[in-house]
PDB file of C-alpha atoms in Angstrom:
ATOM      1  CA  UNK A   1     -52.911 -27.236 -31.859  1.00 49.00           C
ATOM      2  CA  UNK A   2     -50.489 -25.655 -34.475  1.00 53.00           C
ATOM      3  CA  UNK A   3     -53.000 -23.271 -35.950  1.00 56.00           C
ATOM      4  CA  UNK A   4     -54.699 -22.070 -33.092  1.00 54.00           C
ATOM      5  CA  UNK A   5     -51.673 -21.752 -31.181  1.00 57.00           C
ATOM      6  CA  UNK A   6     -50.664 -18.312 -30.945  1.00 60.00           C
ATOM      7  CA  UNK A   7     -54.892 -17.396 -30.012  1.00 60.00           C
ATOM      8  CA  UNK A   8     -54.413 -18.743 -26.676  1.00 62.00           C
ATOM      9  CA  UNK A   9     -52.057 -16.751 -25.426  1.00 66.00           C
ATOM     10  CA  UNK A  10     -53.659 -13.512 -24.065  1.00 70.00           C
ATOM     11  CA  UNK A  11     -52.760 -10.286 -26.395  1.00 74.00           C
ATOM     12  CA  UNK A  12     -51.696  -6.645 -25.087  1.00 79.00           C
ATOM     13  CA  UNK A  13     -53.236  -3.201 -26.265  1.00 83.00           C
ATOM     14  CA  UNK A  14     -50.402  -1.189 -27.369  1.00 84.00           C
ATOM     15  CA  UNK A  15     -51.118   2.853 -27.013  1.00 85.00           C
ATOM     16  CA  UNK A  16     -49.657   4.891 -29.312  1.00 84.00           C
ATOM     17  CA  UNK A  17     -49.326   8.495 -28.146  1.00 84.00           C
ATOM     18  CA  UNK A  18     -47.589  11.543 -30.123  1.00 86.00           C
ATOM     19  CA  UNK A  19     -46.353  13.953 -27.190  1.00 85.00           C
ATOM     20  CA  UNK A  20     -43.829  16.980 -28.584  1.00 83.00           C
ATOM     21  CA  UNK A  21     -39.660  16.449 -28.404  1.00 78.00           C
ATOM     22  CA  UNK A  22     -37.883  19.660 -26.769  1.00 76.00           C
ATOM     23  CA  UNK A  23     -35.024  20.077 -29.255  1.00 74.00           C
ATOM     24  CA  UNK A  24     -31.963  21.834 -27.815  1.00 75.00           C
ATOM     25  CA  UNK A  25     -30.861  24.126 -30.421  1.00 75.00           C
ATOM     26  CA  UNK A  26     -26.892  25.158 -30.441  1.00 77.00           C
ATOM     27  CA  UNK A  27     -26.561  28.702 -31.343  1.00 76.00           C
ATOM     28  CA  UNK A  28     -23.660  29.545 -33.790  1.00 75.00           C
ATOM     29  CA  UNK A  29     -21.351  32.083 -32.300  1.00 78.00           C
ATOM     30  CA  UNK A  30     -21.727  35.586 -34.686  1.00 76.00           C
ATOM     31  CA  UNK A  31     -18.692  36.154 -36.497  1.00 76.00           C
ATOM     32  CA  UNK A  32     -16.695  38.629 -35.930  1.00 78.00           C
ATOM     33  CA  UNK A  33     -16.993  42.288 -37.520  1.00 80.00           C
ATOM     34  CA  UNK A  34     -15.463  42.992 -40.390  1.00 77.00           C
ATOM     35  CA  UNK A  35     -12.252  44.911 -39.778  1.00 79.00           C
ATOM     36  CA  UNK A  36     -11.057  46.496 -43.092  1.00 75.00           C
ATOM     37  CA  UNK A  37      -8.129  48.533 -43.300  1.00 82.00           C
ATOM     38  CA  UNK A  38      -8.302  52.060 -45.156  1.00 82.00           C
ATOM     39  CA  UNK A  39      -7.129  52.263 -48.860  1.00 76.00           C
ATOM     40  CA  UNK A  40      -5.730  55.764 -50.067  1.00 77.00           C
ATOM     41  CA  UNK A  41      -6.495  56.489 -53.265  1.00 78.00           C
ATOM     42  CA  UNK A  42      -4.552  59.124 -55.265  1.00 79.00           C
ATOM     43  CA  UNK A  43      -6.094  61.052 -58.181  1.00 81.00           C
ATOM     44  CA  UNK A  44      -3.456  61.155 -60.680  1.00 82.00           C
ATOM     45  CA  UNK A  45      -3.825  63.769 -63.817  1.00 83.00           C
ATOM     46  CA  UNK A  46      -2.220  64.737 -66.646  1.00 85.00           C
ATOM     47  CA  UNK A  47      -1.880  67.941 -64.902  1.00 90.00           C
ATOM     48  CA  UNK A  48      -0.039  66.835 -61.942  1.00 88.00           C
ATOM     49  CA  UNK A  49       1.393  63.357 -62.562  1.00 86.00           C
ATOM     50  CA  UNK A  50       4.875  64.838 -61.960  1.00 88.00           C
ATOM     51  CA  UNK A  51       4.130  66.232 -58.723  1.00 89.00           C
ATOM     52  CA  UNK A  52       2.773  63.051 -57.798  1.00 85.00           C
ATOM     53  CA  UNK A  53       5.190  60.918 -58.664  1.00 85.00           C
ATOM     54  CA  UNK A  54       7.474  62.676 -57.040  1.00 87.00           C
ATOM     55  CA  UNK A  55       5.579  62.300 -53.878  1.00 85.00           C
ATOM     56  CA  UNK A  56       4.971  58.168 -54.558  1.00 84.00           C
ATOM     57  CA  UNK A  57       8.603  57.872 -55.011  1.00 84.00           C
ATOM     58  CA  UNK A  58       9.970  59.801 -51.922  1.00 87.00           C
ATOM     59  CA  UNK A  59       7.206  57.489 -49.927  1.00 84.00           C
ATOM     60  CA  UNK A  60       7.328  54.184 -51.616  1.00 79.00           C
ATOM     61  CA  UNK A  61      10.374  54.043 -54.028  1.00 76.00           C
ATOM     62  CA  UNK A  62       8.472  52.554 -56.592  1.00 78.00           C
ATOM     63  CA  UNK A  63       5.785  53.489 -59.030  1.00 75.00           C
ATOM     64  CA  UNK A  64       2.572  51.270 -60.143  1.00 77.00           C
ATOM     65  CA  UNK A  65      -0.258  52.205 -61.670  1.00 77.00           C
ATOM     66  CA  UNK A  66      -4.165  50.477 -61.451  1.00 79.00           C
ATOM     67  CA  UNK A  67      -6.288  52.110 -63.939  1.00 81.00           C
ATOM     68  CA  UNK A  68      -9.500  52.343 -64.255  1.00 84.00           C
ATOM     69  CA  UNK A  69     -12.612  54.088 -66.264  1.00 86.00           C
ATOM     70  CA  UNK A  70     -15.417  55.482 -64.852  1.00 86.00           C
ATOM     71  CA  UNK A  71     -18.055  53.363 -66.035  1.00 91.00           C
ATOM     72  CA  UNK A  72     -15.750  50.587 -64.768  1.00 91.00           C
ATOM     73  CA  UNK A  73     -15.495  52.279 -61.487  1.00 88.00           C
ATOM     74  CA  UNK A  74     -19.550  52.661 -61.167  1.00 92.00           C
ATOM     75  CA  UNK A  75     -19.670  48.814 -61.694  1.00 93.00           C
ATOM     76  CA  UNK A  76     -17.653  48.316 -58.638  1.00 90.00           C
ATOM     77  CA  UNK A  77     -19.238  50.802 -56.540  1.00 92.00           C
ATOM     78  CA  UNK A  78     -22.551  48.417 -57.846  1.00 95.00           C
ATOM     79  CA  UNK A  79     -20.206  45.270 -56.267  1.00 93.00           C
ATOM     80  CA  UNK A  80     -19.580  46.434 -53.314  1.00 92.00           C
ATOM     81  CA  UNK A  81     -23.509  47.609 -52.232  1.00 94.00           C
ATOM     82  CA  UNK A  82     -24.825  44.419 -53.785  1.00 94.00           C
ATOM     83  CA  UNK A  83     -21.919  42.407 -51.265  1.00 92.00           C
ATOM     84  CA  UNK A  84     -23.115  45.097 -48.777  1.00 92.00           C
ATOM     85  CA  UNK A  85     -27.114  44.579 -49.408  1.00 93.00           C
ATOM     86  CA  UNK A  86     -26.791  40.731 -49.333  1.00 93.00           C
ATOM     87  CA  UNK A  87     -24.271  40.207 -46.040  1.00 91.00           C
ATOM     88  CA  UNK A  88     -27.366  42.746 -44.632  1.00 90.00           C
ATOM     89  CA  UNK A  89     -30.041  40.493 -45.415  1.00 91.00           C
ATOM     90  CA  UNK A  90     -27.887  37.549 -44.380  1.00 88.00           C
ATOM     91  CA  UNK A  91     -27.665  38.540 -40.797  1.00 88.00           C
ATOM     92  CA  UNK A  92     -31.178  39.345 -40.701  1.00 88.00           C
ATOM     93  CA  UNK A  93     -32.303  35.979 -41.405  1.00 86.00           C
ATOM     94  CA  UNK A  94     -29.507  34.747 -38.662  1.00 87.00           C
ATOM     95  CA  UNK A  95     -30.797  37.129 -36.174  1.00 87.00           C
ATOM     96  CA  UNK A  96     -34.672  36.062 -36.872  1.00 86.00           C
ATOM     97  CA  UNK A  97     -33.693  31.934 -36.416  1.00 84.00           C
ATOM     98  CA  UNK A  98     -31.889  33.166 -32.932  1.00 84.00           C
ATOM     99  CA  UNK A  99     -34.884  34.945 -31.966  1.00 85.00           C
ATOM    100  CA  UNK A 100     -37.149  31.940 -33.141  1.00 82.00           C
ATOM    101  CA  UNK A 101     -35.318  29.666 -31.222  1.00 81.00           C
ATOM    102  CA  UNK A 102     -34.187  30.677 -27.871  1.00 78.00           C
ATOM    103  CA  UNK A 103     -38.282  32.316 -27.636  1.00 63.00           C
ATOM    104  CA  UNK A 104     -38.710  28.586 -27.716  1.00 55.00           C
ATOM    105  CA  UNK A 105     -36.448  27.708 -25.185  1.00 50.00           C
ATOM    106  CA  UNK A 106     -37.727  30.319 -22.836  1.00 52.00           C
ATOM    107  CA  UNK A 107     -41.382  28.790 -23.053  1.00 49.00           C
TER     108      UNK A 107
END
């Protein structure tokens, strides 16, 4: 009786099916634009340095200098496209995963 037990009670056919979820994907919110403020930049030669600081001190009151060489200045013109060229790319791959998605959703 022990053994054969479990054989008399009738069994059940279980069906496995595989039938596709619908996934609600969130989309982010798109950050805002960039708002950058202008920077002046003065030129500031050996040929008019006291002309200019003339004009820095009646405007500012106070005199500080940033220098840079060219080569120096080429690398950060380089910088600034590469941070340019990547943020571009960037929201090109956000834009293509919105499409994507909400093409989904409307099907």
């Amino acid at each position: 009786m022990m053994v054969c037990s479990c054989s008399l009670i009738p069994t059940k056919q279980i069906e496995v099916t595989a039938k596709p979820m619908d996934r609600t994907i969130i989309q982010p919110v798109m950050p805002r634009e960039i708002d950058l403020k202008e920077v002046r930049w003065l030129t500031i030669t050996p040929e008019n340095f006291e002309e200019k600081f003339k004009v820095i001190e009646n405007q500012e009151g106070e005199l500080v200098f940033l220098a840079m060489t060219v080569p120096d200045y080429e690398v950060m013109a380089y910088n600034m496209q590469e941070i340019k060229r990547y943020i571009i790319e960037l929201k090109d791959v956000v834009v293509y995963y919105r499409e994507v998605t909400t093409k989904q959703e409307e099907n």
